[in-house]
Amino acid sequence: MRASSLLRSLKVVSRRSPINPVVCSFHSSSLRAATNGVTTPHADPQLKNYKFWNREESTPGQFSYLLEISPESIQKEARIISLTAPDDEANHALHEGALPMGCRLLGTGSTLQDFNELRNSDQQPNVVFVSPSCPKARVQLPLVLAAFPTIEWIHCRSAGIDFVVSDALVGYKHIPCTNAKGQFSSSLAEYTMMACSYFAKDLPRLMRQKKEKNWAKYEVEELRGKTMGIVGYGDIGRACAKIAHVYGMKIVALRRNPSISEVDPLCDVVYGTGKSSLNKLMSESDYIVCSAPSTVETRGMVNADAFKAVKENAVFINLGRGPVVDEKALIEALKTGRLRGAALDVFIEEPLPPESEFWDVSNVLISPHNMDQTGSFMHEATEFFVNENLPRFVCGEDLLNPVDVEIGY
Amino acid sequence: MDGSNKKYYNRETSIPYSCDGDIIKEAKILSLSKINDKNNEPLDKGQLPEGAKLLAVGLTLDDFDVPALKSEKPNVVFVSHCCPESGKTLVQLLDAFPTIEWVHSRSAGVDYLQSKGLTAARHITVTNAKGCYSSTLAEYTVMACAYFAKDLPKLMRQKNNKDWNKYEVLEMRGATLGVVGYGDIGQAASRLAKAFGMKVIALRRNPTLSEGCSICDKVYGVNQLNTLMSESDYVLVAAPLTDETRGLISEEAIAHAKKDAVLINVGRGPIINEDAMIKALKSRKLKGAGLDVTTLEPLPKSSPLWDLDNVLLSPHNMDMTATFLRESTEFFVNENLKRFVHGEELLNPVDKAAGY
């Protein structure tokens, strides 16, 4: 029986202490080989293999030095087109900045028409950089790929690629695609802890009492000792776990490939996907953090059944994508008090329409998908492309942050 | 952690006391507390360590039958701070019962106990609940920082107006937290701040105690307060109230504050010059303040603090979990009482002259 199918059923790896991993009886020897029994500070073999980037933990590549000193390290040129909103300042590093040796920006535009001049040029692009600011990116990208068959690499400026995924794009799944995974995680982890404390210390009550000039002592809760359940344990989930761990919270993680996080000292329990494991997580968590991407598999995943399974007084936090949650079921759970409250940075429809019931539900903290929106976050995402992945491309090295457009993340 | 941590208790890291040795002396306890205080059940009704006995519970001297109790030779007083007269009553108890040698405060702050009489009684050891409340206050501190960094008031306003308006947020990561009073609470807050990627500047009376500290980036003495103010995005006041700290955060200190600084107070209200702070909040010299303690508590309705929109106000309850007082009493019973009867050094000694 293949190790992978063992994992697809309810797979639980539990550990009694963060320092001594307990070997799960389902663990096959091939998996052991894959992880090499390695317990690194990151404890995530993928990070160890440098396939993925984390803004806080990854070491910047020393490429500018490399390319200046030895131009022969350039294996191929990067001829880039940027699919973007006009005048998108966040793309400054690409559109106006100095690019690494061997890299040229051929043009920028929002539609295929904007690149018409290039079609007959002898300089054909091989890289397309696509920003979510581009108004109809989902439609335009496949058109661009069809018009320029020389393109061999697609990079998405954001972490979420749902803005650009389509059946048409899946037709181009042979083209490597990368994204900005790891670029926005720490801000969202900060938001997550704030959202937990918002309910634990009953911030709404504080603000009410202040308005009423009412100095009334009341009991507060600690986050210490409570359980955080993370649905979609990727870079954002891990960044939350890192901080929650220092608070003394227990971490229950859920991801498609639980074996990857088996030796992660931050997780007390790791579940695979499947309805029963999601419900189990819901029943064990005081604070549920939904950080999963929006894919064919995850759409509507957190549904009425999941909310029925929640622990008493649980808080639900969504900072992944709105469509992962059944919003009607969430509103119901909030209104009936099944959930103590929710903090939502993302919604199925954004901007959230004025007629949405969420606005009127009192135990919801609403933010306009801006909790990672620092002054520089998108600029930094472009810089990551320019400083890290572009040089890797020209040097013939593996690109960071590969995504699978068919799976959706 | 800091070098002198063997003397002090920390709820998260201390190892529970155990000892098989002989009882060296008996503990005969008077409790200066409300009668039927549920939080004191571990003392009033619980199983006390061998050699320890609770003689009486009372709030004023009249509640204690002095002649009858004198013959029992009480040597320990457990004080729960529940009325403004506790300090005075304690001195009366010490006068009535010269056999008393140990006073334990259920709270961490002992400013309410301070008196010349107590300081003069050199044979009396005072201990407190240092380390029992720190982690909850650390959680509050970081929440207060985030409240301003993510502009929570703006979020709530926008929700009220059904306004979907994306705005920029600040990261805590890379920002500097200045901790004035680097005791157990200050250190707990630093630990959390570090997890967020914040820089930490600690300020304490004895900076050498924190040399080589792994959870702070710089350690200052009290004479460097203005420097700390000018370097910190968030200033946490976690000091005890003593003669030295009263008014420490003065008009001058506030004038040195960094642009858009936020002041957070979990220590004691009088450490900050409240009028100067209010002025600075109104003029936006300070971006905001998170205050769990104020000079007067309860805060009178007339205080301008109620009306300032850039103030996060809480009624001195940010450490008030359902179990915190009970846990403090348990600490007295399970840790210090046991040490006392076995003739061992008590945890959390208070320097009466220093006031903490």
Tab-separated table of N, CA and C in Angstrom, chain A residues 55-56 186-187 189-191 193-194 197-198 200-201 203-204 206-207 209-224 242-243 246-247 345-347 349-352 354 356 358-376 380, chain B residues 11-12 135-136 138-140 142-143 146-147 149-150 152-153 155-156 158-173 191-192 195-196 292 294 296-299 301-303 305-323 327:
chain	number	residue	atom	x	y	z
A	55	ARG	N	9.935	35.384	4.227
A	55	ARG	CA	10.516	36.726	4.354
A	55	ARG	C	11.359	36.877	5.606
A	56	GLU	N	10.942	36.207	6.679
A	56	GLU	CA	11.651	36.379	7.944
A	56	GLU	C	12.814	35.412	8.102
A	186	SER	N	4.078	37.187	8.114
A	186	SER	CA	4.225	37.695	9.485
A	186	SER	C	3.167	38.738	9.826
A	187	SER	N	2.790	39.581	8.847
A	187	SER	CA	1.731	40.560	9.160
A	187	SER	C	0.438	39.851	9.507
A	189	ALA	N	0.169	36.880	10.752
A	189	ALA	CA	0.306	36.247	12.066
A	189	ALA	C	0.039	37.281	13.166
A	190	GLU	N	0.508	38.496	12.960
A	190	GLU	CA	0.253	39.556	13.940
A	190	GLU	C	-1.248	39.799	14.051
A	191	TYR	N	-1.913	39.848	12.903
A	191	TYR	CA	-3.366	40.045	12.891
A	191	TYR	C	-4.066	38.914	13.625
A	193	MET	N	-3.032	36.974	16.085
A	193	MET	CA	-2.923	37.063	17.546
A	193	MET	C	-3.771	38.211	18.074
A	194	MET	N	-3.833	39.300	17.301
A	194	MET	CA	-4.687	40.410	17.716
A	194	MET	C	-6.147	39.963	17.740
A	197	SER	N	-6.808	37.837	20.809
A	197	SER	CA	-6.854	38.652	22.023
A	197	SER	C	-8.098	39.533	22.059
A	198	TYR	N	-8.525	39.974	20.878
A	198	TYR	CA	-9.734	40.796	20.752
A	198	TYR	C	-10.911	40.133	21.461
A	200	ALA	N	-10.454	37.241	23.593
A	200	ALA	CA	-10.040	36.765	24.917
A	200	ALA	C	-10.152	37.863	25.975
A	201	LYS	N	-9.776	39.092	25.608
A	201	LYS	CA	-9.851	40.196	26.566
A	201	LYS	C	-11.157	40.983	26.406
A	203	LEU	N	-12.409	42.880	23.880
A	203	LEU	CA	-12.171	44.262	23.481
A	203	LEU	C	-13.466	45.024	23.198
A	204	PRO	N	-14.448	44.388	22.537
A	204	PRO	CA	-15.711	45.096	22.319
A	204	PRO	C	-16.316	45.594	23.627
A	206	LEU	N	-14.688	46.386	26.355
A	206	LEU	CA	-13.884	47.517	26.809
A	206	LEU	C	-14.333	48.805	26.136
A	207	MET	N	-14.535	48.696	24.813
A	207	MET	CA	-14.875	49.902	24.068
A	207	MET	C	-16.268	50.394	24.424
A	209	GLN	N	-17.717	49.906	27.385
A	209	GLN	CA	-17.632	50.481	28.727
A	209	GLN	C	-17.016	51.875	28.688
A	210	LYS	N	-16.075	52.048	27.776
A	210	LYS	CA	-15.435	53.355	27.676
A	210	LYS	C	-16.446	54.398	27.228
A	211	LYS	N	-17.239	54.010	26.251
A	211	LYS	CA	-18.262	54.942	25.751
A	211	LYS	C	-19.211	55.344	26.874
A	212	GLU	N	-19.521	54.354	27.734
A	212	GLU	CA	-20.478	54.613	28.806
A	212	GLU	C	-19.811	55.170	30.060
A	213	LYS	N	-18.501	55.378	30.005
A	213	LYS	CA	-17.720	55.810	31.168
A	213	LYS	C	-17.979	54.867	32.345
A	214	ASN	N	-18.007	53.604	32.030
A	214	ASN	CA	-18.314	52.583	33.013
A	214	ASN	C	-17.050	51.829	33.400
A	215	TRP	N	-16.553	52.045	34.635
A	215	TRP	CA	-15.348	51.357	35.104
A	215	TRP	C	-15.785	50.097	35.816
A	216	ALA	N	-16.030	49.047	35.042
A	216	ALA	CA	-16.518	47.806	35.652
A	216	ALA	C	-15.528	46.685	35.372
A	217	LYS	N	-14.966	46.126	36.449
A	217	LYS	CA	-14.011	45.032	36.276
A	217	LYS	C	-14.743	43.786	35.793
A	218	TYR	N	-14.110	43.076	34.888
A	218	TYR	CA	-14.668	41.796	34.452
A	218	TYR	C	-13.514	40.843	34.196
A	219	GLU	N	-13.809	39.569	34.123
A	219	GLU	CA	-12.758	38.568	33.940
A	219	GLU	C	-12.314	38.496	32.489
A	220	VAL	N	-11.026	38.297	32.311
A	220	VAL	CA	-10.488	38.127	30.957
A	220	VAL	C	-9.971	36.699	30.830
A	221	GLU	N	-9.792	36.284	29.602
A	221	GLU	CA	-9.247	34.961	29.358
A	221	GLU	C	-7.805	35.047	28.918
A	222	GLU	N	-7.093	33.973	29.169
A	222	GLU	CA	-5.734	33.886	28.658
A	222	GLU	C	-5.744	33.123	27.347
A	223	LEU	N	-4.784	33.445	26.480
A	223	LEU	CA	-4.587	32.603	25.307
A	223	LEU	C	-3.723	31.409	25.700
A	224	ARG	N	-2.869	31.639	26.667
A	224	ARG	CA	-2.024	30.592	27.208
A	224	ARG	C	-2.850	29.355	27.551
A	242	LYS	N	4.092	29.861	15.052
A	242	LYS	CA	5.341	30.280	15.688
A	242	LYS	C	5.074	31.226	16.842
A	243	ILE	N	4.184	32.184	16.601
A	243	ILE	CA	3.899	33.156	17.644
A	243	ILE	C	2.980	32.544	18.712
A	246	VAL	N	4.697	30.669	21.432
A	246	VAL	CA	5.340	31.435	22.497
A	246	VAL	C	4.306	31.894	23.537
A	247	TYR	N	3.068	32.054	23.102
A	247	TYR	CA	1.995	32.391	24.038
A	247	TYR	C	1.651	31.200	24.937
A	345	ASP	N	-10.881	38.766	7.479
A	345	ASP	CA	-10.167	39.718	6.634
A	345	ASP	C	-10.500	39.472	5.164
A	346	VAL	N	-11.173	38.344	4.878
A	346	VAL	CA	-11.480	37.999	3.492
A	346	VAL	C	-12.928	37.542	3.363
A	347	PHE	N	-13.500	37.759	2.167
A	347	PHE	CA	-14.908	37.435	1.940
A	347	PHE	C	-15.075	36.911	0.527
A	349	GLU	N	-17.233	37.907	-1.609
A	349	GLU	CA	-17.318	39.078	-2.468
A	349	GLU	C	-16.579	40.244	-1.813
A	350	GLU	N	-15.618	40.766	-2.554
A	350	GLU	CA	-14.897	41.935	-2.054
A	350	GLU	C	-14.877	43.005	-3.132
A	351	PRO	N	-15.181	44.266	-2.793
A	351	PRO	CA	-15.560	44.760	-1.476
A	351	PRO	C	-16.840	44.096	-0.955
A	352	LEU	N	-16.949	43.972	0.357
A	352	LEU	CA	-18.134	43.388	0.959
A	352	LEU	C	-19.322	44.320	0.715
A	354	PRO	N	-22.744	46.432	0.950
A	354	PRO	CA	-23.415	46.987	2.133
A	354	PRO	C	-24.570	46.117	2.620
A	356	SER	N	-24.556	42.951	2.872
A	356	SER	CA	-24.111	41.711	3.512
A	356	SER	C	-24.485	41.703	4.985
A	358	PHE	N	-22.976	40.366	7.329
A	358	PHE	CA	-21.819	40.443	8.221
A	358	PHE	C	-21.711	41.799	8.914
A	359	TRP	N	-22.063	42.856	8.184
A	359	TRP	CA	-21.917	44.199	8.765
A	359	TRP	C	-22.714	44.353	10.054
A	360	ASP	N	-23.843	43.644	10.114
A	360	ASP	CA	-24.740	43.860	11.249
A	360	ASP	C	-24.568	42.860	12.383
A	361	VAL	N	-23.737	41.851	12.145
A	361	VAL	CA	-23.536	40.870	13.210
A	361	VAL	C	-22.553	41.463	14.210
A	362	SER	N	-22.936	41.500	15.483
A	362	SER	CA	-22.117	42.244	16.445
A	362	SER	C	-20.806	41.545	16.789
A	363	ASN	N	-20.794	40.213	16.781
A	363	ASN	CA	-19.588	39.520	17.215
A	363	ASN	C	-18.651	39.168	16.061
A	364	VAL	N	-18.549	40.106	15.105
A	364	VAL	CA	-17.621	39.915	13.990
A	364	VAL	C	-16.681	41.107	13.888
A	365	LEU	N	-15.402	40.833	13.748
A	365	LEU	CA	-14.421	41.879	13.484
A	365	LEU	C	-14.155	41.837	11.986
A	366	ILE	N	-14.535	42.893	11.289
A	366	ILE	CA	-14.393	42.918	9.832
A	366	ILE	C	-13.212	43.798	9.440
A	367	SER	N	-12.384	43.298	8.549
A	367	SER	CA	-11.340	44.161	7.984
A	367	SER	C	-11.371	43.993	6.466
A	368	PRO	N	-11.060	45.057	5.737
A	368	PRO	CA	-11.225	45.046	4.274
A	368	PRO	C	-10.037	44.415	3.537
A	369	HIS	N	-9.750	43.142	3.853
A	369	HIS	CA	-8.642	42.415	3.200
A	369	HIS	C	-7.387	43.279	3.161
A	370	ASN	N	-7.101	43.875	4.304
A	370	ASN	CA	-5.934	44.767	4.368
A	370	ASN	C	-4.983	44.430	5.494
A	371	MET	N	-5.185	43.299	6.149
A	371	MET	CA	-4.374	43.050	7.337
A	371	MET	C	-2.927	42.648	7.025
A	372	ASP	N	-2.647	42.491	5.717
A	372	ASP	CA	-1.240	42.323	5.342
A	372	ASP	C	-0.780	43.543	4.529
A	373	GLN	N	-1.645	44.502	4.402
A	373	GLN	CA	-1.372	45.650	3.535
A	373	GLN	C	-0.527	46.703	4.244
A	374	THR	N	0.767	46.415	4.337
A	374	THR	CA	1.653	47.417	4.905
A	374	THR	C	2.003	48.382	3.776
A	375	GLY	N	2.691	49.439	4.085
A	375	GLY	CA	3.036	50.418	3.062
A	375	GLY	C	3.873	49.827	1.944
A	376	SER	N	4.582	48.751	2.262
A	376	SER	CA	5.577	48.273	1.298
A	376	SER	C	5.356	46.846	0.841
A	380	GLU	N	7.635	44.917	-1.857
A	380	GLU	CA	8.563	43.860	-1.439
A	380	GLU	C	8.328	42.583	-2.231
B	11	ARG	N	5.353	31.632	37.017
B	11	ARG	CA	4.254	30.692	36.813
B	11	ARG	C	4.525	29.707	35.675
B	12	GLU	N	5.265	30.184	34.668
B	12	GLU	CA	5.489	29.324	33.505
B	12	GLU	C	6.696	28.420	33.660
B	135	SER	N	2.151	36.576	32.575
B	135	SER	CA	1.890	36.196	31.180
B	135	SER	C	0.614	36.827	30.641
B	136	THR	N	-0.393	36.946	31.479
B	136	THR	CA	-1.634	37.561	31.014
B	136	THR	C	-1.392	39.024	30.660
B	138	ALA	N	1.417	40.262	29.710
B	138	ALA	CA	2.206	40.287	28.471
B	138	ALA	C	1.259	40.188	27.272
B	139	GLU	N	0.252	39.330	27.370
B	139	GLU	CA	-0.728	39.191	26.283
B	139	GLU	C	-1.438	40.522	26.045
B	140	TYR	N	-1.817	41.183	27.133
B	140	TYR	CA	-2.483	42.482	27.001
B	140	TYR	C	-1.559	43.495	26.326
B	142	VAL	N	0.902	43.156	24.205
B	142	VAL	CA	1.029	42.956	22.772
B	142	VAL	C	-0.281	43.297	22.059
B	143	MET	N	-1.395	43.002	22.701
B	143	MET	CA	-2.680	43.366	22.112
B	143	MET	C	-2.791	44.884	21.995
B	146	ALA	N	-0.853	46.016	19.023
B	146	ALA	CA	-1.549	45.680	17.783
B	146	ALA	C	-2.771	46.581	17.581
B	147	TYR	N	-3.449	46.925	18.674
B	147	TYR	CA	-4.618	47.812	18.635
B	147	TYR	C	-4.297	49.089	17.868
B	149	ALA	N	-1.256	49.468	15.990
B	149	ALA	CA	-0.565	49.156	14.738
B	149	ALA	C	-1.551	48.843	13.609
B	150	LYS	N	-2.610	48.125	13.919
B	150	LYS	CA	-3.596	47.760	12.883
B	150	LYS	C	-4.781	48.730	12.887
B	152	LEU	N	-7.220	49.414	15.171
B	152	LEU	CA	-8.475	48.748	15.493
B	152	LEU	C	-9.641	49.726	15.605
B	153	PRO	N	-9.434	50.903	16.207
B	153	PRO	CA	-10.539	51.860	16.273
B	153	PRO	C	-11.067	52.194	14.877
B	155	LEU	N	-11.017	50.239	12.251
B	155	LEU	CA	-11.772	49.081	11.784
B	155	LEU	C	-13.191	49.110	12.337
B	156	MET	N	-13.313	49.427	13.634
B	156	MET	CA	-14.630	49.404	14.262
B	156	MET	C	-15.495	50.542	13.725
B	158	GLN	N	-15.229	51.846	10.726
B	158	GLN	CA	-15.606	51.486	9.353
B	158	GLN	C	-16.721	50.454	9.361
B	159	LYS	N	-16.690	49.556	10.302
B	159	LYS	CA	-17.743	48.541	10.368
B	159	LYS	C	-19.076	49.208	10.664
B	160	ASN	N	-19.053	50.127	11.605
B	160	ASN	CA	-20.258	50.872	11.953
B	160	ASN	C	-20.866	51.564	10.745
B	161	ASN	N	-19.993	52.079	9.886
B	161	ASN	CA	-20.447	52.819	8.714
B	161	ASN	C	-20.568	51.949	7.466
B	162	LYS	N	-20.415	50.638	7.632
B	162	LYS	CA	-20.429	49.709	6.488
B	162	LYS	C	-19.481	50.215	5.397
B	163	ASP	N	-18.334	50.678	5.846
B	163	ASP	CA	-17.381	51.287	4.940
B	163	ASP	C	-16.238	50.306	4.648
B	164	TRP	N	-16.148	49.834	3.414
B	164	TRP	CA	-15.044	48.939	3.012
B	164	TRP	C	-13.945	49.820	2.439
B	165	ASN	N	-13.032	50.191	3.298
B	165	ASN	CA	-11.984	51.097	2.852
B	165	ASN	C	-10.641	50.497	3.235
B	166	LYS	N	-9.887	50.045	2.223
B	166	LYS	CA	-8.573	49.454	2.504
B	166	LYS	C	-7.625	50.554	2.958
B	167	TYR	N	-6.946	50.308	4.047
B	167	TYR	CA	-5.949	51.269	4.495
B	167	TYR	C	-4.708	50.497	4.893
B	168	GLU	N	-3.602	51.194	5.025
B	168	GLU	CA	-2.346	50.526	5.367
B	168	GLU	C	-2.260	50.246	6.848
B	169	VAL	N	-1.657	49.102	7.181
B	169	VAL	CA	-1.439	48.771	8.579
B	169	VAL	C	0.063	48.818	8.845
B	170	LEU	N	0.404	48.947	10.107
B	170	LEU	CA	1.809	48.921	10.492
B	170	LEU	C	2.165	47.521	10.970
B	171	GLU	N	3.402	47.166	10.758
B	171	GLU	CA	3.884	45.900	11.309
B	171	GLU	C	4.432	46.151	12.701
B	172	MET	N	4.243	45.153	13.564
B	172	MET	CA	4.918	45.240	14.858
B	172	MET	C	6.358	44.768	14.676
B	173	ARG	N	6.505	43.861	13.743
B	173	ARG	CA	7.823	43.351	13.433
B	173	ARG	C	8.755	44.513	13.097
B	191	ARG	N	9.414	38.707	25.992
B	191	ARG	CA	9.448	37.388	25.349
B	191	ARG	C	8.442	37.348	24.199
B	192	LEU	N	7.247	37.833	24.477
B	192	LEU	CA	6.229	37.861	23.425
B	192	LEU	C	6.602	38.829	22.312
B	195	ALA	N	8.916	37.389	19.920
B	195	ALA	CA	8.277	36.421	19.012
B	195	ALA	C	7.657	37.148	17.823
B	196	PHE	N	7.255	38.391	18.030
B	196	PHE	CA	6.683	39.188	16.941
B	196	PHE	C	7.778	39.841	16.097
B	292	ASP	N	-4.166	50.142	31.665
B	292	ASP	CA	-4.909	49.227	32.523
B	292	ASP	C	-4.933	49.763	33.948
B	294	THR	N	-4.665	53.526	36.349
B	294	THR	CA	-4.722	54.981	36.337
B	294	THR	C	-4.467	55.483	37.754
B	296	LEU	N	-6.213	57.329	39.725
B	296	LEU	CA	-7.354	57.047	40.584
B	296	LEU	C	-8.118	55.860	40.014
B	297	GLU	N	-8.411	54.918	40.904
B	297	GLU	CA	-9.221	53.785	40.454
B	297	GLU	C	-10.315	53.541	41.491
B	298	PRO	N	-11.567	53.394	41.111
B	298	PRO	CA	-12.079	53.506	39.754
B	298	PRO	C	-11.832	54.891	39.155
B	299	LEU	N	-11.685	54.947	37.831
B	299	LEU	CA	-11.431	56.217	37.180
B	299	LEU	C	-12.681	57.083	37.249
B	301	LYS	N	-15.607	59.663	36.498
B	301	LYS	CA	-16.234	60.013	35.223
B	301	LYS	C	-15.721	61.341	34.684
B	302	SER	N	-15.194	62.157	35.586
B	302	SER	CA	-14.729	63.476	35.153
B	302	SER	C	-13.381	63.421	34.441
B	303	SER	N	-12.713	62.276	34.469
B	303	SER	CA	-11.386	62.211	33.855
B	303	SER	C	-11.468	62.377	32.344
B	305	LEU	N	-9.623	61.157	30.266
B	305	LEU	CA	-9.213	59.923	29.587
B	305	LEU	C	-10.389	59.209	28.938
B	306	TRP	N	-11.563	59.312	29.534
B	306	TRP	CA	-12.732	58.646	28.969
B	306	TRP	C	-13.045	59.142	27.558
B	307	ASP	N	-12.788	60.440	27.335
B	307	ASP	CA	-13.224	61.045	26.074
B	307	ASP	C	-12.163	61.050	24.989
B	308	LEU	N	-10.945	60.661	25.331
B	308	LEU	CA	-9.892	60.677	24.313
B	308	LEU	C	-10.046	59.473	23.399
B	309	ASP	N	-10.132	59.719	22.091
B	309	ASP	CA	-10.396	58.595	21.183
B	309	ASP	C	-9.162	57.729	20.954
B	310	ASN	N	-8.001	58.230	21.354
B	310	ASN	CA	-6.789	57.438	21.144
B	310	ASN	C	-6.308	56.778	22.436
B	311	VAL	N	-7.262	56.463	23.311
B	311	VAL	CA	-6.907	55.779	24.549
B	311	VAL	C	-7.672	54.470	24.652
B	312	LEU	N	-6.950	53.399	24.930
B	312	LEU	CA	-7.568	52.105	25.208
B	312	LEU	C	-7.587	51.967	26.726
B	313	LEU	N	-8.779	51.987	27.279
B	313	LEU	CA	-8.914	52.042	28.728
B	313	LEU	C	-9.451	50.721	29.254
B	314	SER	N	-8.832	50.176	30.303
B	314	SER	CA	-9.386	48.969	30.920
B	314	SER	C	-9.381	49.144	32.436
B	315	PRO	N	-10.335	48.547	33.114
B	315	PRO	CA	-10.523	48.786	34.559
B	315	PRO	C	-9.614	47.921	35.434
B	316	HIS	N	-8.286	48.045	35.231
B	316	HIS	CA	-7.316	47.278	36.033
B	316	HIS	C	-7.732	45.815	36.123
B	317	ASN	N	-8.096	45.267	34.976
B	317	ASN	CA	-8.561	43.870	34.966
B	317	ASN	C	-7.839	43.003	33.950
B	318	MET	N	-6.770	43.544	33.356
B	318	MET	CA	-6.157	42.781	32.268
B	318	MET	C	-5.330	41.583	32.747
B	319	ASP	N	-5.241	41.416	34.063
B	319	ASP	CA	-4.647	40.176	34.566
B	319	ASP	C	-5.708	39.359	35.303
B	320	MET	N	-6.919	39.840	35.265
B	320	MET	CA	-7.979	39.255	36.075
B	320	MET	C	-8.637	38.060	35.383
B	321	THR	N	-7.952	36.941	35.400
B	321	THR	CA	-8.566	35.737	34.845
B	321	THR	C	-9.447	35.132	35.940
B	322	ALA	N	-10.194	34.109	35.584
B	322	ALA	CA	-11.100	33.501	36.562
B	322	ALA	C	-10.338	32.899	37.736
B	323	THR	N	-9.072	32.584	37.500
B	323	THR	CA	-8.344	31.826	38.514
B	323	THR	C	-7.125	32.530	39.101
B	327	GLU	N	-4.951	31.186	42.161
B	327	GLU	CA	-3.625	30.643	41.875
B	327	GLU	C	-2.575	31.311	42.748
